[in-house]
Short mmCIF file of C-alpha atoms and ligand atoms in Angstrom, two decimals:
data_model
loop_
_atom_site.label_atom_id
_atom_site.label_comp_id
_atom_site.label_asym_id
_atom_site.label_seq_id
_atom_site.Cartn_x
_atom_site.Cartn_y
_atom_site.Cartn_z
CA UNK A 1207 -52.12 -100.10 -120.85
CA UNK A 1208 -51.54 -97.36 -124.10
CA UNK A 1209 -53.73 -94.21 -124.71
CA UNK A 1210 -53.31 -92.11 -127.79
CA UNK A 1211 -53.25 -88.03 -127.55
CA UNK A 1212 -55.15 -86.04 -130.34
CA UNK A 1213 -54.81 -82.30 -130.50
CA UNK A 1214 -57.34 -80.67 -133.12
CA UNK A 1215 -54.97 -79.39 -135.24
CA UNK A 1216 -57.12 -77.80 -138.26
CA UNK A 1217 -57.63 -79.13 -141.92
CA UNK A 1218 -55.87 -82.67 -143.07
CA UNK A 1219 -53.95 -83.06 -146.04
CA UNK A 1220 -51.97 -85.97 -147.88
CA UNK A 1221 -52.36 -89.56 -148.68
CA UNK A 1222 -53.39 -92.39 -146.41
CA UNK A 1223 -52.85 -96.18 -147.78
CA UNK A 1224 -55.52 -98.38 -147.23
CA UNK A 1225 -54.62 -102.22 -145.58
CA UNK A 1226 -56.53 -105.47 -146.51
CA UNK A 1227 -59.90 -106.09 -144.57
CA UNK A 1228 -60.18 -107.35 -140.88
CA UNK A 1229 -63.43 -109.06 -141.43
CA UNK A 1230 -62.51 -110.92 -144.91
CA UNK A 1231 -58.76 -112.26 -143.60
CA UNK A 1232 -60.65 -113.04 -139.99
CA UNK A 1233 -62.73 -115.60 -142.71
CA UNK A 1234 -59.88 -116.23 -145.12
CA UNK A 1235 -57.88 -117.77 -142.53
CA UNK A 1236 -60.21 -120.78 -141.13
CA UNK A 1237 -60.57 -121.50 -144.82
CA UNK A 1238 -57.35 -123.42 -144.37
CA UNK A 1239 -58.85 -125.69 -142.48
CA UNK A 1240 -60.67 -126.87 -145.61
CA UNK A 1241 -57.63 -128.36 -147.35
CA UNK A 1242 -54.76 -130.18 -146.74
CA UNK A 1243 -52.25 -128.31 -149.29
CA UNK A 1244 -51.25 -124.34 -148.33
CA UNK A 1245 -52.91 -121.17 -147.98
CA UNK A 1246 -51.20 -118.43 -148.82
CA UNK A 1247 -53.10 -114.76 -147.99
CA UNK A 1248 -51.19 -111.45 -149.28
CA UNK A 1249 -52.27 -107.76 -148.83
CA UNK A 1250 -52.86 -109.14 -145.02
CA UNK A 1251 -54.04 -106.56 -142.21
CA UNK A 1252 -51.17 -106.52 -139.36
CA UNK A 1253 -53.68 -106.20 -136.23
CA UNK A 1254 -53.99 -107.53 -133.11
CA UNK A 1255 -57.29 -109.97 -134.21
CA UNK A 1256 -55.42 -111.83 -137.16
CA UNK A 1257 -52.55 -112.72 -134.11
CA UNK A 1258 -55.63 -114.31 -132.45
CA UNK A 1259 -56.82 -115.84 -135.41
CA UNK A 1260 -52.87 -117.30 -135.92
CA UNK A 1261 -52.93 -118.74 -131.95
CA UNK A 1262 -55.95 -120.38 -132.82
CA UNK A 1263 -55.06 -122.04 -135.92
CA UNK A 1264 -52.09 -122.90 -134.21
CA UNK A 1265 -54.02 -124.82 -131.62
CA UNK A 1266 -55.95 -126.94 -133.85
CA UNK A 1267 -52.71 -127.85 -135.04
CA UNK A 1268 -52.36 -125.66 -138.17
CA UNK A 1269 -48.73 -124.60 -139.46
CA UNK A 1270 -48.85 -120.38 -139.76
CA UNK A 1271 -46.23 -118.59 -140.86
CA UNK A 1272 -45.98 -114.53 -141.80
CA UNK A 1273 -43.93 -112.85 -143.60
CA UNK A 1274 -43.07 -109.46 -145.30
CA UNK A 1275 -43.77 -107.59 -142.04
CA UNK A 1276 -47.14 -109.26 -141.44
CA UNK A 1277 -48.45 -109.06 -144.73
CA UNK A 1278 -48.01 -112.33 -146.34
CA UNK A 1279 -49.86 -114.84 -144.13
CA UNK A 1280 -48.70 -118.88 -145.08
CA UNK A 1281 -50.94 -121.77 -143.44
CA UNK A 1282 -50.90 -125.17 -144.13
CA UNK A 1283 -53.23 -127.71 -141.92
CA UNK A 1284 -52.30 -130.98 -143.61
CA UNK A 1285 -51.53 -131.91 -139.83
CA UNK A 1286 -54.44 -130.15 -138.41
CA UNK A 1287 -55.71 -133.30 -135.75
CA UNK A 1288 -57.13 -130.99 -133.31
CA UNK A 1289 -60.95 -130.34 -133.37
CA UNK A 1290 -61.48 -128.22 -129.87
CA UNK A 1291 -61.60 -124.28 -130.21
CA UNK A 1292 -60.34 -123.40 -126.53
CA UNK A 1293 -62.49 -120.67 -124.29
CA UNK A 1294 -59.30 -118.99 -123.65
CA UNK A 1295 -58.97 -118.08 -127.21
CA UNK A 1296 -62.41 -118.00 -128.41
CA UNK A 1297 -63.38 -115.23 -125.90
CA UNK A 1298 -60.86 -112.88 -127.06
CA UNK A 1299 -61.93 -112.60 -130.24
CA UNK A 1300 -65.85 -113.55 -131.42
CA UNK A 1301 -64.97 -114.35 -134.81
CA UNK A 1302 -63.44 -117.21 -133.83
CA UNK A 1303 -66.45 -119.07 -134.25
CA UNK A 1304 -65.68 -119.16 -138.09
CA UNK A 1305 -63.50 -122.34 -137.25
CA UNK A 1306 -67.12 -124.26 -136.57
CA UNK A 1307 -68.08 -124.56 -140.47
CA UNK A 1308 -64.53 -125.98 -141.82
CA UNK A 1309 -63.49 -128.06 -138.65
CA UNK A 1310 -66.91 -129.95 -139.23
CA UNK A 1311 -66.44 -130.66 -142.61
CA UNK A 1312 -62.94 -131.42 -142.54
CA UNK A 1313 -63.27 -133.68 -139.18
CA UNK A 1314 -66.85 -134.69 -139.22
CA UNK A 1315 -66.58 -133.17 -135.83
CA UNK A 1316 -65.76 -130.03 -134.15
CA UNK A 1317 -65.72 -128.41 -130.28
CA UNK A 1318 -66.01 -124.47 -130.24
CA UNK A 1319 -66.24 -122.47 -127.25
CA UNK A 1320 -69.19 -120.44 -127.33
CA UNK A 1321 -67.69 -116.72 -127.54
CA UNK A 1322 -69.92 -115.23 -124.35
CA UNK A 1323 -70.64 -111.87 -123.79
CA UNK A 1324 -69.93 -108.75 -126.02
CA UNK A 1325 -70.31 -104.67 -125.68
CA UNK A 1326 -72.12 -104.09 -128.49
CA UNK A 1327 -75.09 -107.10 -128.64
CA UNK A 1328 -76.11 -110.27 -126.93
CA UNK A 1329 -74.39 -111.99 -130.28
CA UNK A 1330 -76.12 -115.10 -130.17
CA UNK A 1331 -75.32 -118.56 -132.67
CA UNK A 1332 -78.75 -119.78 -133.49
CA UNK A 1333 -78.69 -119.18 -137.15
CA UNK A 1334 -75.02 -120.59 -137.51
CA UNK A 1335 -76.29 -123.96 -135.59
CA UNK A 1336 -79.59 -124.12 -137.52
CA UNK A 1337 -77.78 -124.13 -140.85
CA UNK A 1338 -75.16 -126.65 -140.14
CA UNK A 1339 -77.95 -128.58 -138.48
CA UNK A 1340 -80.02 -128.44 -141.49
CA UNK A 1341 -76.84 -130.15 -143.34
CA UNK A 1342 -77.10 -132.93 -140.66
CA UNK A 1343 -74.85 -131.94 -138.28
CA UNK A 1344 -76.08 -132.39 -134.16
CA UNK A 1345 -74.98 -129.91 -132.13
CA UNK A 1346 -75.40 -129.50 -128.13
CA UNK A 1347 -74.07 -127.10 -125.68
CA UNK A 1348 -72.59 -128.67 -123.15
CA UNK A 1349 -69.84 -126.44 -120.43
CA UNK A 1350 -70.01 -123.63 -122.34
CA UNK A 1351 -68.72 -125.62 -125.40
CA UNK A 1352 -71.00 -126.09 -128.76
CA UNK A 1353 -70.46 -130.00 -129.64
CA UNK A 1354 -70.78 -130.75 -133.44
CA UNK A 1355 -70.77 -134.02 -135.20
CA UNK A 1356 -72.00 -135.80 -138.23
CA UNK A 1357 -72.96 -139.17 -138.83
CA UNK A 1358 -70.98 -139.82 -142.38
CA UNK A 1359 -70.24 -136.16 -143.02
CA UNK A 1360 -72.23 -132.87 -144.13
CA UNK A 1361 -74.85 -133.26 -146.57
CA UNK A 1362 -76.21 -130.29 -148.93
CA UNK A 1363 -79.36 -128.80 -147.79
CA UNK A 1364 -81.65 -125.91 -148.70
CA UNK A 1365 -81.57 -123.62 -146.51
CA UNK A 1366 -82.91 -120.31 -145.29
CA UNK A 1367 -81.46 -118.16 -142.79
CA UNK A 1368 -84.01 -116.25 -140.14
CA UNK A 1369 -81.75 -112.81 -140.73
CA UNK A 1370 -78.68 -112.45 -143.18
CA UNK A 1371 -76.11 -113.02 -140.61
CA UNK A 1372 -72.66 -112.43 -141.66
CA UNK A 1373 -71.05 -115.21 -139.65
CA UNK A 1374 -73.42 -117.76 -140.34
CA UNK A 1375 -73.47 -117.50 -144.12
CA UNK A 1376 -69.21 -117.51 -144.07
CA UNK A 1377 -69.61 -120.95 -141.67
CA UNK A 1378 -72.17 -122.34 -143.86
CA UNK A 1379 -70.51 -121.63 -146.95
CA UNK A 1380 -67.22 -122.71 -145.66
CA UNK A 1381 -69.13 -126.13 -144.43
CA UNK A 1382 -71.05 -126.56 -147.86
CA UNK A 1383 -67.92 -126.78 -149.93
CA UNK A 1384 -66.52 -130.30 -148.67
CA UNK A 1385 -70.58 -131.86 -147.96
CA UNK A 1386 -72.46 -134.24 -150.25
CA UNK A 1387 -74.27 -132.83 -152.79
CA UNK A 1388 -75.76 -129.11 -153.19
CA UNK A 1389 -76.29 -126.65 -150.82
CA UNK A 1390 -78.61 -123.49 -151.37
CA UNK A 1391 -78.45 -120.99 -149.02
CA UNK A 1392 -81.26 -118.09 -149.31
CA UNK A 1393 -81.39 -114.97 -147.21
CA UNK A 1394 -77.58 -114.92 -147.03
CA UNK A 1395 -75.76 -111.73 -146.18
CA UNK A 1396 -74.14 -109.83 -149.80
CA UNK A 1397 -71.39 -108.36 -147.57
CA UNK A 1398 -67.80 -107.67 -149.27
CA UNK A 1399 -66.07 -109.67 -146.96
CA UNK A 1400 -68.28 -112.79 -148.29
CA UNK A 1401 -67.41 -111.96 -152.15
CA UNK A 1402 -64.00 -112.00 -151.06
CA UNK A 1403 -64.60 -115.93 -149.29
CA UNK A 1404 -66.15 -117.47 -152.08
CA UNK A 1405 -62.82 -116.01 -154.55
CA UNK A 1406 -60.85 -117.71 -152.73
CA UNK A 1407 -62.52 -120.93 -151.83
CA UNK A 1408 -62.92 -120.93 -155.86
CA UNK A 1409 -59.43 -120.57 -156.17
CA UNK A 1410 -58.75 -123.51 -154.05
CA UNK A 1411 -61.27 -125.59 -156.32
CA UNK A 1412 -64.48 -124.94 -154.33
CA UNK A 1413 -67.72 -124.80 -156.83
CA UNK A 1414 -69.69 -121.79 -155.79
CA UNK A 1415 -72.33 -119.38 -157.31
CA UNK A 1416 -74.10 -115.88 -156.24
CA UNK A 1417 -71.61 -114.30 -153.97
CA UNK A 1418 -72.94 -110.79 -153.37
CA UNK A 1419 -76.45 -112.13 -154.06
CA UNK A 1420 -78.93 -113.31 -151.23
CA UNK A 1421 -79.21 -116.71 -152.94
CA UNK A 1422 -75.54 -118.64 -152.78
CA UNK A 1423 -75.49 -121.93 -154.21
CA UNK A 1424 -72.34 -124.52 -153.42
CA UNK A 1425 -71.93 -127.93 -155.13
CA UNK A 1426 -69.97 -129.65 -152.43
CA UNK A 1427 -66.58 -131.82 -153.64
CA UNK A 1428 -64.38 -134.45 -152.09
CA UNK A 1429 -61.49 -132.18 -151.62
CA UNK A 1430 -59.59 -128.64 -151.92
CA UNK A 1431 -56.42 -128.00 -152.96
CA UNK A 1432 -54.21 -125.23 -152.11
CA UNK A 1433 -54.12 -121.23 -153.48
CA UNK A 1434 -52.92 -117.77 -153.02
CA UNK A 1435 -55.23 -114.92 -152.41
CA UNK A 1436 -55.12 -111.47 -151.96
CA UNK A 1437 -57.10 -109.97 -149.07
CA UNK A 1438 -59.70 -107.40 -150.10
CA UNK A 1439 -59.34 -103.46 -149.18
CA UNK A 1440 -60.94 -102.69 -145.73
CA UNK A 1441 -64.18 -100.95 -146.59
CA UNK A 1442 -64.57 -99.98 -143.05
CA UNK A 1443 -61.15 -98.30 -142.53
CA UNK A 1444 -61.67 -96.70 -145.84
CA UNK A 1445 -64.90 -95.38 -144.51
CA UNK A 1446 -63.38 -94.43 -141.13
CA UNK A 1447 -60.62 -91.93 -142.71
CA UNK A 1448 -63.09 -90.29 -145.21
CA UNK A 1449 -64.95 -88.81 -142.15
CA UNK A 1450 -61.77 -87.46 -141.13
CA UNK A 1451 -61.26 -84.42 -143.23
CA UNK A 1452 -64.83 -84.17 -143.05
CA UNK A 1453 -64.35 -83.37 -139.12
CA UNK A 1454 -61.05 -81.50 -139.41
CA UNK A 1455 -61.61 -80.06 -143.20
CA UNK A 1456 -58.73 -80.16 -145.55
CA UNK A 1457 -58.79 -83.15 -148.47
CA UNK A 1458 -57.04 -86.59 -148.04
CA UNK A 1459 -56.52 -89.31 -150.99
CA UNK A 1460 -57.20 -92.63 -149.41
CA UNK A 1461 -54.46 -95.15 -151.64
CA UNK A 1462 -56.39 -98.33 -152.39
CA UNK A 1463 -60.00 -97.31 -151.07
CA UNK A 1464 -63.00 -98.37 -153.10
CA UNK A 1465 -65.98 -96.82 -153.87
CA UNK A 1466 -67.78 -99.64 -155.30
CA UNK A 1467 -67.02 -101.61 -151.45
CA UNK A 1468 -69.45 -98.55 -149.55
CA UNK A 1469 -73.13 -98.92 -150.88
CA UNK A 1470 -75.05 -96.46 -149.26
CA UNK A 1471 -72.34 -94.90 -147.05
CA UNK A 1472 -70.86 -92.98 -150.22
CA UNK A 1473 -74.70 -91.46 -150.64
CA UNK A 1474 -74.64 -90.33 -147.24
CA UNK A 1475 -71.23 -88.40 -147.50
CA UNK A 1476 -73.15 -86.87 -150.80
CA UNK A 1477 -76.13 -85.89 -148.52
CA UNK A 1478 -73.96 -84.30 -145.89
CA UNK A 1479 -71.75 -81.99 -148.05
CA UNK A 1480 -68.67 -84.26 -148.48
CA UNK A 1481 -67.50 -84.84 -152.50
CA UNK A 1482 -65.69 -88.17 -152.85
CA UNK A 1483 -63.82 -88.51 -156.20
CA UNK A 1484 -62.28 -91.79 -157.45
CA UNK A 1485 -58.95 -91.55 -158.64
CA UNK A 1486 -56.65 -94.41 -160.36
CA UNK A 1487 -55.14 -95.23 -157.02
CA UNK A 1488 -58.29 -94.87 -154.77
CA UNK A 1489 -59.99 -91.62 -153.89
CA UNK A 1490 -60.15 -88.36 -152.74
CA UNK A 1491 -62.16 -86.52 -150.16
CA UNK A 1492 -63.12 -82.92 -149.25
CA UNK A 1493 -65.70 -80.89 -147.73
CA UNK A 1494 -67.61 -79.13 -150.58
CA UNK A 1495 -68.84 -76.07 -148.19
CA UNK A 1496 -66.98 -75.38 -144.79
CA UNK A 1497 -69.46 -77.29 -142.64
CA UNK A 1498 -71.12 -80.63 -142.91
CA UNK A 1499 -74.89 -81.08 -143.09
CA UNK A 1500 -77.07 -83.16 -140.80
CA UNK A 1501 -78.38 -86.29 -142.04
CA UNK A 1502 -80.55 -89.39 -140.61
CA UNK A 1503 -78.64 -92.63 -140.99
CA UNK A 1504 -80.10 -96.19 -140.39
CA UNK A 1505 -77.91 -99.08 -140.26
CA UNK A 1506 -78.65 -102.02 -142.30
CA UNK A 1507 -77.22 -105.24 -144.10
CA UNK A 1508 -75.16 -104.55 -147.04
CA UNK A 1509 -75.24 -102.55 -149.40
CA UNK A 1510 -77.13 -100.43 -146.66
CA UNK A 1511 -75.66 -98.33 -144.51
CA UNK A 1512 -72.95 -100.14 -142.44
CA UNK A 1513 -73.27 -100.83 -138.89
CA UNK A 1514 -69.45 -100.33 -138.10
CA UNK A 1515 -69.49 -97.14 -140.06
CA UNK A 1516 -72.37 -95.74 -137.50
CA UNK A 1517 -70.24 -94.36 -134.76
CA UNK A 1518 -67.86 -92.55 -137.08
CA UNK A 1519 -70.62 -90.81 -138.55
CA UNK A 1520 -72.06 -89.93 -135.37
CA UNK A 1521 -68.72 -88.04 -134.63
CA UNK A 1522 -69.31 -86.12 -137.60
CA UNK A 1523 -72.69 -85.39 -136.88
CA UNK A 1524 -71.89 -83.77 -133.64
CA UNK A 1525 -70.55 -80.51 -135.73
CA UNK A 1526 -72.55 -80.63 -138.38
CA UNK A 1527 -75.72 -77.98 -139.24
CA UNK A 1528 -78.70 -79.25 -137.67
CA UNK A 1529 -80.12 -82.77 -136.05
CA UNK A 1530 -79.42 -85.98 -137.48
CA UNK A 1531 -81.29 -89.02 -136.27
CA UNK A 1532 -79.31 -92.35 -136.27
CA UNK A 1533 -81.05 -95.55 -135.88
CA UNK A 1534 -78.74 -98.64 -135.27
CA UNK A 1535 -80.88 -101.57 -136.44
CA UNK A 1536 -77.84 -104.23 -136.59
CA UNK A 1537 -76.80 -104.79 -132.98
CA UNK A 1538 -78.93 -103.82 -129.62
CA UNK A 1539 -76.27 -101.83 -127.94
CA UNK A 1540 -74.25 -99.92 -130.19
CA UNK A 1541 -74.17 -96.11 -128.87
CA UNK A 1542 -71.19 -96.73 -126.09
CA UNK A 1543 -69.77 -94.00 -127.65
CA UNK A 1544 -72.53 -91.25 -127.21
CA UNK A 1545 -71.95 -90.73 -123.59
CA UNK A 1546 -67.70 -90.23 -124.05
CA UNK A 1547 -68.92 -88.13 -127.27
CA UNK A 1548 -71.28 -86.15 -124.42
CA UNK A 1549 -68.00 -85.37 -122.72
CA UNK A 1550 -66.23 -83.95 -125.47
CA UNK A 1551 -69.69 -81.30 -125.48
CA UNK A 1552 -71.74 -82.88 -128.08
CA UNK A 1553 -75.57 -82.58 -127.77
CA UNK A 1554 -77.25 -86.67 -128.18
CA UNK A 1555 -79.79 -87.81 -127.13
CA UNK A 1556 -80.48 -91.84 -126.73
CA UNK A 1557 -83.81 -93.82 -126.72
CA UNK A 1558 -82.85 -97.48 -127.08
CA UNK A 1559 -81.53 -97.73 -130.64
CA UNK A 1560 -82.07 -94.51 -131.70
CA UNK A 1561 -79.69 -91.60 -131.30
CA UNK A 1562 -80.74 -87.79 -131.98
CA UNK A 1563 -77.87 -85.54 -132.51
CA UNK A 1564 -77.76 -82.10 -132.54
CA UNK A 1565 -74.97 -80.07 -134.13
CA UNK A 1566 -72.77 -77.73 -132.41
CA UNK A 1567 -70.10 -75.23 -133.58
CA UNK A 1568 -66.89 -77.07 -132.06
CA UNK A 1569 -66.26 -80.04 -129.50
CA UNK A 1570 -63.81 -79.64 -126.68
CA UNK A 1571 -61.02 -81.87 -125.88
CA UNK A 1572 -61.51 -84.46 -122.55
CA UNK A 1573 -60.18 -87.66 -121.33
CA UNK A 1574 -62.33 -90.30 -122.54
CA UNK A 1575 -62.77 -94.26 -122.87
CA UNK A 1576 -62.76 -96.53 -125.44
CA UNK A 1577 -65.48 -99.34 -124.89
CA UNK A 1578 -65.44 -101.25 -128.18
CA UNK A 1579 -63.61 -100.94 -131.52
CA UNK A 1580 -65.45 -98.69 -133.81
CA UNK A 1581 -66.47 -96.54 -130.88
CA UNK A 1582 -62.76 -95.90 -129.85
CA UNK A 1583 -62.03 -94.74 -133.45
CA UNK A 1584 -65.00 -92.00 -133.50
CA UNK A 1585 -63.39 -90.66 -130.40
CA UNK A 1586 -59.81 -90.11 -132.24
CA UNK A 1587 -61.93 -88.63 -135.30
CA UNK A 1588 -64.34 -86.40 -133.23
CA UNK A 1589 -60.59 -85.21 -131.03
CA UNK A 1590 -59.34 -83.96 -134.74
CA UNK A 1591 -61.75 -81.51 -134.82
CA UNK A 1592 -61.66 -80.39 -131.08
CA UNK A 1593 -60.72 -77.59 -129.35
CA UNK A 1594 -57.33 -79.03 -127.09
CA UNK A 1595 -56.34 -82.19 -126.32
CA UNK A 1596 -58.23 -85.41 -126.06
CA UNK A 1597 -57.23 -88.65 -124.04
CA UNK A 1598 -58.18 -91.89 -125.42
CA UNK A 1599 -58.11 -94.63 -122.84
CA UNK A 1600 -57.97 -98.70 -123.54
CA UNK A 1601 -57.15 -97.92 -127.24
CA UNK A 1602 -56.25 -101.87 -127.06
CA UNK A 1603 -59.80 -101.96 -128.67
CA UNK A 1604 -57.99 -99.63 -131.33
CA UNK A 1605 -55.75 -102.17 -132.81
CA UNK A 1606 -57.80 -105.24 -133.02
CA UNK A 1607 -58.83 -103.48 -136.08
CA UNK A 1608 -56.79 -100.18 -137.30
CA UNK A 1609 -53.25 -101.05 -138.30
CA UNK A 1610 -50.96 -98.15 -136.87
CA UNK A 1611 -53.71 -95.40 -137.13
CA UNK A 1612 -51.53 -92.65 -135.35
CA UNK A 1613 -48.84 -93.32 -138.11
CA UNK A 1614 -51.84 -93.04 -140.78
CA UNK A 1615 -52.83 -89.72 -139.62
CA UNK A 1616 -50.02 -88.03 -138.75
CA UNK A 1617 -49.08 -88.60 -141.96
CA UNK A 1618 -51.74 -86.15 -143.13
CA UNK A 1619 -50.93 -83.52 -140.51
CA UNK A 1620 -53.18 -84.48 -137.74
CA UNK A 1621 -51.25 -83.75 -134.29
CA UNK A 1622 -51.71 -87.66 -132.54
CA UNK A 1623 -49.32 -89.87 -130.43
CA UNK A 1624 -49.68 -93.17 -128.79
CA UNK A 1625 -48.29 -93.07 -125.40
CA UNK A 1626 -48.04 -96.22 -122.71
CA UNK A 1627 -49.54 -95.49 -119.53
CA UNK A 1628 -45.84 -95.37 -117.63
CA UNK A 1629 -45.02 -92.48 -119.25
C1 EPZ B 2238 -69.79 -109.37 -138.61
O1 EPZ B 2238 -70.27 -110.07 -137.29
C2 EPZ B 2238 -68.45 -108.40 -138.43
N1 EPZ B 2238 -67.72 -108.92 -138.09
C3 EPZ B 2238 -68.90 -107.57 -137.69
O2 EPZ B 2238 -67.85 -106.24 -137.56
C4 EPZ B 2238 -70.28 -106.18 -138.08
O3 EPZ B 2238 -70.90 -105.24 -137.56
C5 EPZ B 2238 -71.65 -107.54 -138.70
O4 EPZ B 2238 -71.03 -108.89 -139.33
C6 EPZ B 2238 -72.37 -106.87 -139.01
O5 EPZ B 2238 -72.32 -106.35 -140.70
C7 EPZ B 2238 -66.87 -110.30 -138.72
O6 EPZ B 2238 -67.13 -110.00 -139.82
C8 EPZ B 2238 -65.55 -110.61 -138.17
P1 EPZ B 2238 -74.08 -110.89 -137.95
P2 EPZ B 2238 -70.87 -111.50 -137.45
O7 EPZ B 2238 -73.88 -112.71 -137.56
O8 EPZ B 2238 -70.75 -111.90 -138.29
C9 EPZ B 2238 -77.56 -111.55 -135.11
C10 EPZ B 2238 -66.48 -104.72 -136.22
O9 EPZ B 2238 -66.61 -103.88 -135.81
N2 EPZ B 2238 -77.23 -112.87 -135.16
O10 EPZ B 2238 -73.98 -110.31 -138.88
O11 EPZ B 2238 -71.18 -111.37 -135.84
C11 EPZ B 2238 -76.60 -110.97 -134.36
O12 EPZ B 2238 -76.73 -110.63 -132.14
C12 EPZ B 2238 -67.32 -106.12 -136.14
O13 EPZ B 2238 -65.73 -105.18 -137.22
C13 EPZ B 2238 -77.97 -114.13 -134.29
O14 EPZ B 2238 -78.98 -113.09 -133.93
O15 EPZ B 2238 -72.43 -110.01 -137.63
C14 EPZ B 2238 -76.67 -109.51 -134.71
O16 EPZ B 2238 -77.59 -108.47 -133.64
C15 EPZ B 2238 -68.15 -105.64 -134.99
N3 EPZ B 2238 -77.81 -115.01 -134.43
C16 EPZ B 2238 -76.92 -109.62 -136.02
O17 EPZ B 2238 -77.66 -111.26 -136.26
C17 EPZ B 2238 -77.15 -115.80 -135.35
O18 EPZ B 2238 -76.61 -116.66 -135.09
C18 EPZ B 2238 -76.03 -109.25 -137.23
O19 EPZ B 2238 -75.02 -110.32 -136.86
C19 EPZ B 2238 -75.83 -114.46 -135.60
C20 EPZ B 2238 -76.41 -113.31 -135.70
#
């Protein structure tokens, strides 16, 4: 198992290219199941989660080819006749549940393994299920699998989600594209990845309005055709690298980074003394003064502060001037990085969904353990500003969502390398 070794090395300077968004690509790929014609994605990120989705789609009978060093994914599911998403694949990646809606719409039935437990929370699928049931699906849980079927196909419905779940919005929108009649989806999630999905579905011939708002209207059509679509930039990768100069100093330009996708995050950066400037090719980030100010953060659905940047923000607050309170409102167990940051000398007090961080002058390098995707990158960020050497173990978590993190950070002057267990 690989580890990543980081030695704090002072200010960072240079450019980092932002990849396509993992969380957009993971919902765009299952859309291939909605048409018999080819769907090609460009600007795709090269991540282990994308490879898992590729394995899943191939197991359903789809052809999936990656080209141009993995940046182009060409898919065709004209022969996709299997409607069972197997536990052995689904347990590796929860987003596998995004095939449920498309399979049901395409075949009229689907058998999808429930993903099981997750480090950051229980993450049930009740909202997905009740939305699809409102469209006429019959769904029962048997042997750990959701067995879903329709008699005569899905039907348009007026649906209000009990919570603006990203995944439930994506599954329902995809299913509704081929349903009979109109679906009105209220309290829908507004994340940019959903906007990207809808833009792609529209290119495939879907009739959809309201993406990016809390009410999405889908007029079902008989069939969808093929399309080519560029994956939107990864706002969470962008936000993560914006915090590198906040911790280590210096100035970094994020090529392809987009401020408009980052909602409340940029306002928080401004409040803690981090300057963000848009450029023709992306955005430049630097600290305004020597030290970052402590700020309070509450994670929310888009356009609020993203939960996927909470761990990284905690790493910055560890050496900020003052006391900050971070409240995690989306997931019930998303402070696993705190005990690891404490091993590096941070002062953090966690009570339920609230963490109080008292800034210290400097963190110290240590052996730490990655527990989930965003927790792992927060440890790398913390190490960039720490004294001495930090060794981050179990970086397979990181590879799920960050493309070549050590290459991108060493390009701006970080001392970072990947070492495999037997080295
Ligand atoms: C997506 O997960 C992202 N994953 C997550 O990113 C992200 O943290 C999350 O949205 C919130 O922004 C992908 O897009 C692949 P939700 P998703 O359904 O769709 C509860 C990362 O780091 N809920 O909006 O699973 C749920 O338990 C990952 O890249 C139900 O109770 O998120 C959670 O507390 C982590 N019942 C909350 O809603 C349901 O049926 C938000 O979940 C569905 C969700």
